[in-house]
JSON list of C-alpha atoms in Angstrom, two decimals:
[
{"chain": "W", "resi": 801, "resn": "GLU", "atom": "CA", "xyz": [104.22, 79.49, 120.31]},
{"chain": "W", "resi": 802, "resn": "VAL", "atom": "CA", "xyz": [102.30, 81.65, 118.01]},
{"chain": "W", "resi": 803, "resn": "GLN", "atom": "CA", "xyz": [98.97, 79.81, 116.88]},
{"chain": "W", "resi": 804, "resn": "LEU", "atom": "CA", "xyz": [96.86, 81.42, 114.60]},
{"chain": "W", "resi": 805, "resn": "LEU", "atom": "CA", "xyz": [93.33, 79.42, 113.38]},
{"chain": "W", "resi": 806, "resn": "GLU", "atom": "CA", "xyz": [91.22, 80.72, 110.67]},
{"chain": "W", "resi": 807, "resn": "SER", "atom": "CA", "xyz": [87.59, 79.63, 110.53]},
{"chain": "W", "resi": 808, "resn": "GLY", "atom": "CA", "xyz": [84.65, 81.02, 108.35]},
{"chain": "W", "resi": 809, "resn": "GLY", "atom": "CA", "xyz": [85.43, 79.89, 105.28]},
{"chain": "W", "resi": 810, "resn": "GLY", "atom": "CA", "xyz": [83.02, 78.00, 102.57]},
{"chain": "W", "resi": 811, "resn": "LEU", "atom": "CA", "xyz": [81.10, 78.20, 99.23]},
{"chain": "W", "resi": 812, "resn": "VAL", "atom": "CA", "xyz": [79.15, 81.27, 98.88]},
{"chain": "W", "resi": 813, "resn": "GLN", "atom": "CA", "xyz": [77.47, 82.70, 96.12]},
{"chain": "W", "resi": 814, "resn": "PRO", "atom": "CA", "xyz": [78.45, 85.67, 94.10]},
{"chain": "W", "resi": 815, "resn": "GLY", "atom": "CA", "xyz": [77.18, 88.77, 95.89]},
{"chain": "W", "resi": 816, "resn": "GLY", "atom": "CA", "xyz": [77.21, 86.80, 99.02]},
{"chain": "W", "resi": 817, "resn": "SER", "atom": "CA", "xyz": [79.15, 87.38, 102.33]},
{"chain": "W", "resi": 818, "resn": "LEU", "atom": "CA", "xyz": [81.21, 85.65, 105.07]},
{"chain": "W", "resi": 819, "resn": "ARG", "atom": "CA", "xyz": [82.66, 86.68, 107.93]},
{"chain": "W", "resi": 820, "resn": "LEU", "atom": "CA", "xyz": [86.43, 85.21, 108.57]},
{"chain": "W", "resi": 821, "resn": "SER", "atom": "CA", "xyz": [87.67, 84.63, 111.85]},
{"chain": "W", "resi": 822, "resn": "CYS", "atom": "CA", "xyz": [91.24, 84.45, 113.33]},
{"chain": "W", "resi": 823, "resn": "ALA", "atom": "CA", "xyz": [91.93, 83.11, 117.07]},
{"chain": "W", "resi": 824, "resn": "ALA", "atom": "CA", "xyz": [95.15, 83.99, 118.15]},
{"chain": "W", "resi": 825, "resn": "SER", "atom": "CA", "xyz": [96.97, 82.59, 120.78]},
{"chain": "W", "resi": 826, "resn": "GLY", "atom": "CA", "xyz": [100.59, 82.25, 122.47]},
{"chain": "W", "resi": 827, "resn": "PHE", "atom": "CA", "xyz": [101.42, 85.95, 122.32]},
{"chain": "W", "resi": 828, "resn": "THR", "atom": "CA", "xyz": [99.93, 89.32, 123.41]},
{"chain": "W", "resi": 829, "resn": "PHE", "atom": "CA", "xyz": [97.24, 89.78, 120.93]},
{"chain": "W", "resi": 830, "resn": "SER", "atom": "CA", "xyz": [96.58, 93.75, 121.49]},
{"chain": "W", "resi": 831, "resn": "SER", "atom": "CA", "xyz": [100.31, 94.25, 121.17]},
{"chain": "W", "resi": 832, "resn": "PHE", "atom": "CA", "xyz": [100.31, 93.25, 117.63]},
{"chain": "W", "resi": 833, "resn": "GLY", "atom": "CA", "xyz": [99.42, 94.52, 114.30]},
{"chain": "W", "resi": 834, "resn": "MET", "atom": "CA", "xyz": [97.45, 91.69, 112.32]},
{"chain": "W", "resi": 835, "resn": "SER", "atom": "CA", "xyz": [96.75, 91.31, 108.62]},
{"chain": "W", "resi": 836, "resn": "TRP", "atom": "CA", "xyz": [95.15, 89.26, 105.90]},
{"chain": "W", "resi": 837, "resn": "VAL", "atom": "CA", "xyz": [96.74, 87.53, 102.89]},
{"chain": "W", "resi": 838, "resn": "ARG", "atom": "CA", "xyz": [95.02, 85.36, 100.44]},
{"chain": "W", "resi": 839, "resn": "GLN", "atom": "CA", "xyz": [96.20, 83.23, 97.61]},
{"chain": "W", "resi": 840, "resn": "ALA", "atom": "CA", "xyz": [93.94, 82.35, 94.69]},
{"chain": "W", "resi": 841, "resn": "PRO", "atom": "CA", "xyz": [94.23, 78.65, 93.40]},
{"chain": "W", "resi": 842, "resn": "GLY", "atom": "CA", "xyz": [97.45, 78.36, 91.81]},
{"chain": "W", "resi": 843, "resn": "LYS", "atom": "CA", "xyz": [98.28, 81.89, 92.25]},
{"chain": "W", "resi": 844, "resn": "GLY", "atom": "CA", "xyz": [100.63, 83.90, 93.95]},
{"chain": "W", "resi": 845, "resn": "LEU", "atom": "CA", "xyz": [100.10, 85.90, 97.22]},
{"chain": "W", "resi": 846, "resn": "GLU", "atom": "CA", "xyz": [98.13, 89.01, 97.62]},
{"chain": "W", "resi": 847, "resn": "TRP", "atom": "CA", "xyz": [98.13, 91.28, 100.56]},
{"chain": "W", "resi": 848, "resn": "VAL", "atom": "CA", "xyz": [94.34, 91.97, 101.55]},
{"chain": "W", "resi": 849, "resn": "SER", "atom": "CA", "xyz": [94.03, 94.25, 104.84]},
{"chain": "W", "resi": 850, "resn": "ALA", "atom": "CA", "xyz": [95.72, 95.26, 107.96]},
{"chain": "W", "resi": 851, "resn": "ILE", "atom": "CA", "xyz": [94.95, 96.73, 111.22]},
{"chain": "W", "resi": 852, "resn": "ARG", "atom": "CA", "xyz": [97.24, 97.93, 113.79]},
{"chain": "W", "resi": 853, "resn": "ALA", "atom": "CA", "xyz": [97.12, 97.04, 117.17]},
{"chain": "W", "resi": 854, "resn": "GLY", "atom": "CA", "xyz": [95.17, 99.70, 118.88]},
{"chain": "W", "resi": 855, "resn": "GLY", "atom": "CA", "xyz": [92.52, 98.75, 116.02]},
{"chain": "W", "resi": 856, "resn": "SER", "atom": "CA", "xyz": [91.90, 102.32, 115.00]},
{"chain": "W", "resi": 857, "resn": "SER", "atom": "CA", "xyz": [94.21, 102.14, 111.67]},
{"chain": "W", "resi": 858, "resn": "THR", "atom": "CA", "xyz": [92.80, 99.67, 109.00]},
{"chain": "W", "resi": 859, "resn": "HIS", "atom": "CA", "xyz": [94.14, 99.39, 105.49]},
{"chain": "W", "resi": 860, "resn": "TYR", "atom": "CA", "xyz": [92.96, 97.55, 102.37]},
{"chain": "W", "resi": 861, "resn": "ALA", "atom": "CA", "xyz": [94.15, 96.64, 99.13]},
{"chain": "W", "resi": 862, "resn": "ASP", "atom": "CA", "xyz": [92.21, 98.43, 95.97]},
{"chain": "W", "resi": 863, "resn": "SER", "atom": "CA", "xyz": [90.91, 95.35, 94.94]},
{"chain": "W", "resi": 864, "resn": "VAL", "atom": "CA", "xyz": [88.88, 94.83, 98.15]},
{"chain": "W", "resi": 865, "resn": "LYS", "atom": "CA", "xyz": [88.22, 98.28, 99.45]},
{"chain": "W", "resi": 866, "resn": "GLY", "atom": "CA", "xyz": [84.69, 99.08, 100.20]},
{"chain": "W", "resi": 867, "resn": "ARG", "atom": "CA", "xyz": [83.64, 95.62, 100.27]},
{"chain": "W", "resi": 868, "resn": "PHE", "atom": "CA", "xyz": [85.84, 94.04, 102.98]},
{"chain": "W", "resi": 869, "resn": "THR", "atom": "CA", "xyz": [86.24, 95.28, 106.57]},
{"chain": "W", "resi": 870, "resn": "ILE", "atom": "CA", "xyz": [88.78, 94.01, 109.05]},
{"chain": "W", "resi": 871, "resn": "SER", "atom": "CA", "xyz": [88.53, 94.08, 112.76]},
{"chain": "W", "resi": 872, "resn": "ARG", "atom": "CA", "xyz": [89.70, 92.82, 115.82]},
{"chain": "W", "resi": 873, "resn": "ASP", "atom": "CA", "xyz": [88.54, 92.07, 119.34]},
{"chain": "W", "resi": 874, "resn": "SER", "atom": "CA", "xyz": [91.07, 92.01, 122.01]},
{"chain": "W", "resi": 875, "resn": "SER", "atom": "CA", "xyz": [88.63, 90.72, 124.78]},
{"chain": "W", "resi": 876, "resn": "LYS", "atom": "CA", "xyz": [88.62, 87.32, 122.39]},
{"chain": "W", "resi": 877, "resn": "ASN", "atom": "CA", "xyz": [92.09, 87.39, 120.82]},
{"chain": "W", "resi": 878, "resn": "THR", "atom": "CA", "xyz": [90.26, 87.16, 117.97]},
{"chain": "W", "resi": 879, "resn": "LEU", "atom": "CA", "xyz": [90.96, 89.07, 114.17]},
{"chain": "W", "resi": 880, "resn": "TYR", "atom": "CA", "xyz": [88.06, 89.43, 111.82]},
{"chain": "W", "resi": 881, "resn": "LEU", "atom": "CA", "xyz": [87.43, 89.98, 107.88]},
{"chain": "W", "resi": 882, "resn": "GLN", "atom": "CA", "xyz": [83.76, 90.78, 106.94]},
{"chain": "W", "resi": 883, "resn": "VAL", "atom": "CA", "xyz": [83.85, 90.09, 103.36]},
{"chain": "W", "resi": 884, "resn": "ASN", "atom": "CA", "xyz": [80.78, 91.45, 101.06]},
{"chain": "W", "resi": 885, "resn": "SER", "atom": "CA", "xyz": [79.96, 91.61, 97.89]},
{"chain": "W", "resi": 886, "resn": "LEU", "atom": "CA", "xyz": [82.01, 88.60, 97.02]},
{"chain": "W", "resi": 887, "resn": "ARG", "atom": "CA", "xyz": [83.08, 87.99, 93.37]},
{"chain": "W", "resi": 888, "resn": "GLY", "atom": "CA", "xyz": [84.57, 84.97, 91.65]},
{"chain": "W", "resi": 889, "resn": "GLU", "atom": "CA", "xyz": [88.11, 86.47, 91.72]},
{"chain": "W", "resi": 890, "resn": "ASP", "atom": "CA", "xyz": [87.91, 86.36, 95.74]},
{"chain": "W", "resi": 891, "resn": "THR", "atom": "CA", "xyz": [88.08, 82.75, 95.64]},
{"chain": "W", "resi": 892, "resn": "ALA", "atom": "CA", "xyz": [91.11, 82.01, 97.60]},
{"chain": "W", "resi": 893, "resn": "VAL", "atom": "CA", "xyz": [92.71, 80.68, 100.69]},
{"chain": "W", "resi": 894, "resn": "TYR", "atom": "CA", "xyz": [92.62, 83.48, 103.26]},
{"chain": "W", "resi": 895, "resn": "TYR", "atom": "CA", "xyz": [95.40, 83.71, 105.62]},
{"chain": "W", "resi": 896, "resn": "CYS", "atom": "CA", "xyz": [95.69, 85.61, 109.24]},
{"chain": "W", "resi": 897, "resn": "ALA", "atom": "CA", "xyz": [99.31, 87.01, 109.81]},
{"chain": "W", "resi": 898, "resn": "ARG", "atom": "CA", "xyz": [100.85, 88.44, 113.11]},
{"chain": "W", "resi": 899, "resn": "GLY", "atom": "CA", "xyz": [102.39, 91.61, 112.46]},
{"chain": "W", "resi": 900, "resn": "MET", "atom": "CA", "xyz": [106.17, 92.30, 113.49]},
{"chain": "W", "resi": 901, "resn": "THR", "atom": "CA", "xyz": [104.89, 95.01, 115.74]},
{"chain": "W", "resi": 902, "resn": "THR", "atom": "CA", "xyz": [102.35, 96.98, 117.50]},
{"chain": "W", "resi": 903, "resn": "SER", "atom": "CA", "xyz": [102.20, 99.26, 114.26]},
{"chain": "W", "resi": 904, "resn": "ASP", "atom": "CA", "xyz": [104.15, 97.31, 111.92]},
{"chain": "W", "resi": 905, "resn": "THR", "atom": "CA", "xyz": [101.66, 94.79, 110.34]},
{"chain": "W", "resi": 906, "resn": "ARG", "atom": "CA", "xyz": [103.80, 93.23, 107.88]},
{"chain": "W", "resi": 907, "resn": "PRO", "atom": "CA", "xyz": [103.03, 89.45, 108.05]},
{"chain": "W", "resi": 908, "resn": "ASP", "atom": "CA", "xyz": [105.49, 87.43, 110.61]},
{"chain": "W", "resi": 909, "resn": "SER", "atom": "CA", "xyz": [103.79, 84.46, 111.77]},
{"chain": "W", "resi": 910, "resn": "TRP", "atom": "CA", "xyz": [101.24, 82.71, 109.72]},
{"chain": "W", "resi": 911, "resn": "GLY", "atom": "CA", "xyz": [97.74, 80.52, 110.09]},
{"chain": "W", "resi": 912, "resn": "GLN", "atom": "CA", "xyz": [97.06, 77.64, 107.93]},
{"chain": "W", "resi": 913, "resn": "GLY", "atom": "CA", "xyz": [94.31, 79.64, 106.08]},
{"chain": "W", "resi": 914, "resn": "THR", "atom": "CA", "xyz": [90.58, 79.19, 105.12]},
{"chain": "W", "resi": 915, "resn": "LEU", "atom": "CA", "xyz": [89.25, 78.61, 101.74]},
{"chain": "W", "resi": 916, "resn": "VAL", "atom": "CA", "xyz": [86.81, 80.63, 100.33]},
{"chain": "W", "resi": 917, "resn": "ILE", "atom": "CA", "xyz": [85.15, 79.66, 97.17]},
{"chain": "W", "resi": 918, "resn": "VAL", "atom": "CA", "xyz": [82.47, 81.90, 95.22]},
{"chain": "W", "resi": 919, "resn": "SER", "atom": "CA", "xyz": [80.68, 80.33, 92.95]},
{"chain": "W", "resi": 920, "resn": "SER", "atom": "CA", "xyz": [77.03, 79.49, 91.73]},
{"chain": "P", "resi": 140, "resn": "GLN", "atom": "CA", "xyz": [99.33, 101.05, 90.80]},
{"chain": "P", "resi": 141, "resn": "THR", "atom": "CA", "xyz": [102.44, 99.84, 92.03]},
{"chain": "P", "resi": 142, "resn": "VAL", "atom": "CA", "xyz": [103.82, 96.63, 90.52]},
{"chain": "P", "resi": 143, "resn": "VAL", "atom": "CA", "xyz": [106.42, 94.51, 92.92]},
{"chain": "P", "resi": 144, "resn": "THR", "atom": "CA", "xyz": [108.15, 92.00, 90.29]},
{"chain": "P", "resi": 145, "resn": "GLN", "atom": "CA", "xyz": [110.18, 88.93, 90.73]},
{"chain": "P", "resi": 146, "resn": "GLU", "atom": "CA", "xyz": [111.98, 86.35, 88.36]},
{"chain": "P", "resi": 147, "resn": "PRO", "atom": "CA", "xyz": [108.91, 83.72, 87.71]},
{"chain": "P", "resi": 148, "resn": "SER", "atom": "CA", "xyz": [111.15, 80.88, 88.00]},
{"chain": "P", "resi": 149, "resn": "PHE", "atom": "CA", "xyz": [114.85, 79.97, 88.77]},
{"chain": "P", "resi": 150, "resn": "SER", "atom": "CA", "xyz": [117.12, 76.98, 88.93]},
{"chain": "P", "resi": 151, "resn": "VAL", "atom": "CA", "xyz": [120.09, 76.25, 91.11]},
{"chain": "P", "resi": 152, "resn": "SER", "atom": "CA", "xyz": [122.27, 73.14, 91.65]},
{"chain": "P", "resi": 153, "resn": "PRO", "atom": "CA", "xyz": [122.52, 71.38, 94.91]},
{"chain": "P", "resi": 154, "resn": "GLY", "atom": "CA", "xyz": [125.32, 73.13, 96.57]},
{"chain": "P", "resi": 155, "resn": "GLY", "atom": "CA", "xyz": [124.95, 76.12, 94.55]},
{"chain": "P", "resi": 156, "resn": "THR", "atom": "CA", "xyz": [124.54, 79.74, 95.06]},
{"chain": "P", "resi": 157, "resn": "VAL", "atom": "CA", "xyz": [121.45, 81.70, 93.80]},
{"chain": "P", "resi": 158, "resn": "THR", "atom": "CA", "xyz": [119.89, 85.04, 94.22]},
{"chain": "P", "resi": 159, "resn": "LEU", "atom": "CA", "xyz": [116.27, 85.72, 93.70]},
{"chain": "P", "resi": 160, "resn": "THR", "atom": "CA", "xyz": [115.83, 89.79, 93.39]},
{"chain": "P", "resi": 161, "resn": "CYS", "atom": "CA", "xyz": [112.65, 91.93, 93.97]},
{"chain": "P", "resi": 162, "resn": "GLY", "atom": "CA", "xyz": [112.05, 95.19, 92.15]},
{"chain": "P", "resi": 163, "resn": "LEU", "atom": "CA", "xyz": [109.67, 97.92, 91.19]},
{"chain": "P", "resi": 164, "resn": "SER", "atom": "CA", "xyz": [107.93, 98.28, 87.91]},
{"chain": "P", "resi": 165, "resn": "SER", "atom": "CA", "xyz": [108.61, 102.14, 88.65]},
{"chain": "P", "resi": 166, "resn": "GLY", "atom": "CA", "xyz": [111.47, 103.16, 90.71]},
{"chain": "P", "resi": 167, "resn": "SER", "atom": "CA", "xyz": [114.17, 101.52, 93.14]},
{"chain": "P", "resi": 168, "resn": "VAL", "atom": "CA", "xyz": [113.70, 99.41, 96.24]},
{"chain": "P", "resi": 169, "resn": "SER", "atom": "CA", "xyz": [115.71, 100.60, 99.03]},
{"chain": "P", "resi": 170, "resn": "THR", "atom": "CA", "xyz": [115.66, 99.76, 102.56]},
{"chain": "P", "resi": 171, "resn": "ASP", "atom": "CA", "xyz": [112.66, 102.31, 103.07]},
{"chain": "P", "resi": 172, "resn": "TYR", "atom": "CA", "xyz": [110.75, 99.53, 101.34]},
{"chain": "P", "resi": 173, "resn": "TYR", "atom": "CA", "xyz": [111.12, 97.01, 104.11]},
{"chain": "P", "resi": 174, "resn": "PRO", "atom": "CA", "xyz": [111.70, 94.16, 101.67]},
{"chain": "P", "resi": 175, "resn": "SER", "atom": "CA", "xyz": [110.85, 91.02, 103.31]},
{"chain": "P", "resi": 176, "resn": "TRP", "atom": "CA", "xyz": [110.91, 87.56, 101.89]},
{"chain": "P", "resi": 177, "resn": "TYR", "atom": "CA", "xyz": [108.74, 84.50, 102.53]},
{"chain": "P", "resi": 178, "resn": "GLN", "atom": "CA", "xyz": [109.20, 80.81, 101.36]},
{"chain": "P", "resi": 179, "resn": "GLN", "atom": "CA", "xyz": [106.18, 78.65, 100.59]},
{"chain": "P", "resi": 180, "resn": "THR", "atom": "CA", "xyz": [105.91, 74.94, 99.45]},
{"chain": "P", "resi": 181, "resn": "PRO", "atom": "CA", "xyz": [103.10, 73.57, 97.72]},
{"chain": "P", "resi": 182, "resn": "GLY", "atom": "CA", "xyz": [99.89, 72.88, 100.23]},
{"chain": "P", "resi": 183, "resn": "GLN", "atom": "CA", "xyz": [101.71, 74.94, 103.12]},
{"chain": "P", "resi": 184, "resn": "ALA", "atom": "CA", "xyz": [101.18, 78.17, 104.83]},
{"chain": "P", "resi": 185, "resn": "PRO", "atom": "CA", "xyz": [103.91, 80.53, 104.06]},
{"chain": "P", "resi": 186, "resn": "ARG", "atom": "CA", "xyz": [107.17, 80.79, 106.03]},
{"chain": "P", "resi": 187, "resn": "THR", "atom": "CA", "xyz": [108.67, 84.23, 107.05]},
{"chain": "P", "resi": 188, "resn": "LEU", "atom": "CA", "xyz": [112.31, 84.29, 106.06]},
{"chain": "P", "resi": 189, "resn": "MET", "atom": "CA", "xyz": [113.72, 87.84, 106.22]},
{"chain": "P", "resi": 190, "resn": "SER", "atom": "CA", "xyz": [112.69, 90.81, 107.07]},
{"chain": "P", "resi": 191, "resn": "SER", "atom": "CA", "xyz": [113.65, 94.59, 106.58]},
{"chain": "P", "resi": 192, "resn": "THR", "atom": "CA", "xyz": [115.94, 93.57, 103.93]},
{"chain": "P", "resi": 193, "resn": "SER", "atom": "CA", "xyz": [118.42, 91.34, 105.72]},
{"chain": "P", "resi": 194, "resn": "ILE", "atom": "CA", "xyz": [117.15, 90.42, 109.56]},
{"chain": "P", "resi": 195, "resn": "ARG", "atom": "CA", "xyz": [116.64, 86.55, 109.11]},
{"chain": "P", "resi": 196, "resn": "SER", "atom": "CA", "xyz": [113.65, 85.20, 111.09]},
{"chain": "P", "resi": 197, "resn": "SER", "atom": "CA", "xyz": [114.26, 82.46, 113.97]},
{"chain": "P", "resi": 198, "resn": "GLY", "atom": "CA", "xyz": [115.35, 79.24, 112.72]},
{"chain": "P", "resi": 199, "resn": "VAL", "atom": "CA", "xyz": [116.20, 80.53, 109.31]},
{"chain": "P", "resi": 200, "resn": "PRO", "atom": "CA", "xyz": [119.77, 79.00, 108.26]},
{"chain": "P", "resi": 201, "resn": "ASP", "atom": "CA", "xyz": [122.23, 81.38, 107.56]},
{"chain": "P", "resi": 202, "resn": "ARG", "atom": "CA", "xyz": [122.45, 80.26, 104.45]},
{"chain": "P", "resi": 203, "resn": "PHE", "atom": "CA", "xyz": [119.51, 82.52, 103.50]},
{"chain": "P", "resi": 204, "resn": "SER", "atom": "CA", "xyz": [120.66, 86.27, 103.41]},
{"chain": "P", "resi": 205, "resn": "GLY", "atom": "CA", "xyz": [118.97, 89.41, 102.28]},
{"chain": "P", "resi": 206, "resn": "SER", "atom": "CA", "xyz": [120.27, 92.64, 100.70]},
{"chain": "P", "resi": 207, "resn": "ILE", "atom": "CA", "xyz": [119.84, 95.52, 98.28]},
{"chain": "P", "resi": 208, "resn": "LEU", "atom": "CA", "xyz": [121.61, 94.74, 94.92]},
{"chain": "P", "resi": 209, "resn": "GLY", "atom": "CA", "xyz": [121.57, 97.74, 92.84]},
{"chain": "P", "resi": 210, "resn": "ASN", "atom": "CA", "xyz": [117.95, 99.11, 92.46]},
{"chain": "P", "resi": 211, "resn": "ARG", "atom": "CA", "xyz": [116.39, 95.85, 93.74]},
{"chain": "P", "resi": 212, "resn": "ALA", "atom": "CA", "xyz": [116.01, 93.91, 96.96]},
{"chain": "P", "resi": 213, "resn": "ALA", "atom": "CA", "xyz": [117.90, 90.76, 96.77]},
{"chain": "P", "resi": 214, "resn": "LEU", "atom": "CA", "xyz": [117.47, 87.27, 98.65]},
{"chain": "P", "resi": 215, "resn": "THR", "atom": "CA", "xyz": [120.70, 84.66, 98.10]},
{"chain": "P", "resi": 216, "resn": "ILE", "atom": "CA", "xyz": [120.91, 81.19, 98.98]},
{"chain": "P", "resi": 217, "resn": "THR", "atom": "CA", "xyz": [124.34, 79.65, 99.60]},
{"chain": "P", "resi": 218, "resn": "GLY", "atom": "CA", "xyz": [124.90, 76.14, 99.75]},
{"chain": "P", "resi": 219, "resn": "ALA", "atom": "CA", "xyz": [121.15, 75.40, 98.11]},
{"chain": "P", "resi": 220, "resn": "GLN", "atom": "CA", "xyz": [119.57, 72.17, 99.35]},
{"chain": "P", "resi": 221, "resn": "ALA", "atom": "CA", "xyz": [116.95, 70.19, 97.80]},
{"chain": "P", "resi": 222, "resn": "ASP", "atom": "CA", "xyz": [114.31, 71.29, 100.53]},
{"chain": "P", "resi": 223, "resn": "ASP", "atom": "CA", "xyz": [115.06, 74.86, 99.39]},
{"chain": "P", "resi": 224, "resn": "GLU", "atom": "CA", "xyz": [113.06, 74.25, 96.36]},
{"chain": "P", "resi": 225, "resn": "SER", "atom": "CA", "xyz": [109.89, 76.15, 97.04]},
{"chain": "P", "resi": 226, "resn": "ASP", "atom": "CA", "xyz": [108.30, 79.46, 95.81]},
{"chain": "P", "resi": 227, "resn": "TYR", "atom": "CA", "xyz": [109.78, 82.43, 97.34]},
{"chain": "P", "resi": 228, "resn": "TYR", "atom": "CA", "xyz": [107.64, 85.81, 97.45]},
{"chain": "P", "resi": 229, "resn": "CYS", "atom": "CA", "xyz": [109.25, 89.17, 98.49]},
{"chain": "P", "resi": 230, "resn": "ILE", "atom": "CA", "xyz": [106.79, 91.99, 99.96]},
{"chain": "P", "resi": 231, "resn": "LEU", "atom": "CA", "xyz": [107.34, 95.75, 99.93]},
{"chain": "P", "resi": 232, "resn": "TYR", "atom": "CA", "xyz": [105.69, 98.71, 101.83]},
{"chain": "P", "resi": 233, "resn": "VAL", "atom": "CA", "xyz": [104.59, 101.30, 99.41]},
{"chain": "P", "resi": 234, "resn": "GLY", "atom": "CA", "xyz": [103.18, 103.77, 102.01]},
{"chain": "P", "resi": 235, "resn": "SER", "atom": "CA", "xyz": [99.79, 104.35, 103.80]},
{"chain": "P", "resi": 236, "resn": "GLY", "atom": "CA", "xyz": [99.79, 101.30, 105.26]},
{"chain": "P", "resi": 237, "resn": "ILE", "atom": "CA", "xyz": [99.86, 99.21, 102.22]},
{"chain": "P", "resi": 238, "resn": "TRP", "atom": "CA", "xyz": [101.91, 96.08, 101.36]},
{"chain": "P", "resi": 239, "resn": "VAL", "atom": "CA", "xyz": [102.40, 94.59, 98.23]},
{"chain": "P", "resi": 240, "resn": "PHE", "atom": "CA", "xyz": [103.58, 91.10, 97.35]},
{"chain": "P", "resi": 241, "resn": "GLY", "atom": "CA", "xyz": [105.57, 90.10, 94.19]},
{"chain": "P", "resi": 242, "resn": "GLY", "atom": "CA", "xyz": [104.44, 87.76, 91.79]},
{"chain": "P", "resi": 243, "resn": "GLY", "atom": "CA", "xyz": [106.78, 84.97, 93.31]},
{"chain": "P", "resi": 244, "resn": "THR", "atom": "CA", "xyz": [109.71, 82.98, 92.04]},
{"chain": "P", "resi": 245, "resn": "LYS", "atom": "CA", "xyz": [109.42, 79.22, 92.08]},
{"chain": "P", "resi": 246, "resn": "LEU", "atom": "CA", "xyz": [112.92, 77.69, 92.75]},
{"chain": "P", "resi": 247, "resn": "THR", "atom": "CA", "xyz": [113.96, 74.71, 91.28]},
{"chain": "P", "resi": 248, "resn": "VAL", "atom": "CA", "xyz": [117.02, 72.54, 92.84]},
{"chain": "P", "resi": 249, "resn": "LEU", "atom": "CA", "xyz": [118.40, 69.99, 90.60]}
]
């Protein structure tokens, strides 16, 4: 069974940083693309970032480009999202998702999310 | 910037059929956009229903089906049940590794 467990969320001041983690199990982590999706309170889903299986190809939504960095460590079966220069509009539940294939990063299996609150 | 459009809300009677759609602010949706559909109930993580237009995910009842209708992707629920009352989101591939979600449709079954 695919399991994805996000952590690292919390309350942070505007301009601050966090590193979100997603521990993966139940599948061969190194064989799948991965992504992050967020959902602001009471709002819809927003695709944030994705990384292909090899880790060399990364992609970002315009809203986070230059501030967020996605990475993965196959030795630890863990996906990361480094979030910098946080703004109020970054307040959201951040979901980790396994992709469909090595290169297809479209969300397939989902974690339960970690909440990031940006507030002074 | 690509905007993916969905009906904000829809209502269906139990046992009825409803078709939710997913379009583009400019242009037509085709299979080249790999439309996929997700279901989300309040407080829960999304669940993948459909990928690549019409491929049902494991465990998804066959009352859910996907297609391209005209210039939009479509999710049809045939024989709606009370527990189908959820938010439904589509996602489209817009190129260069980028995916975009629609704004979601809130489906009421009553």
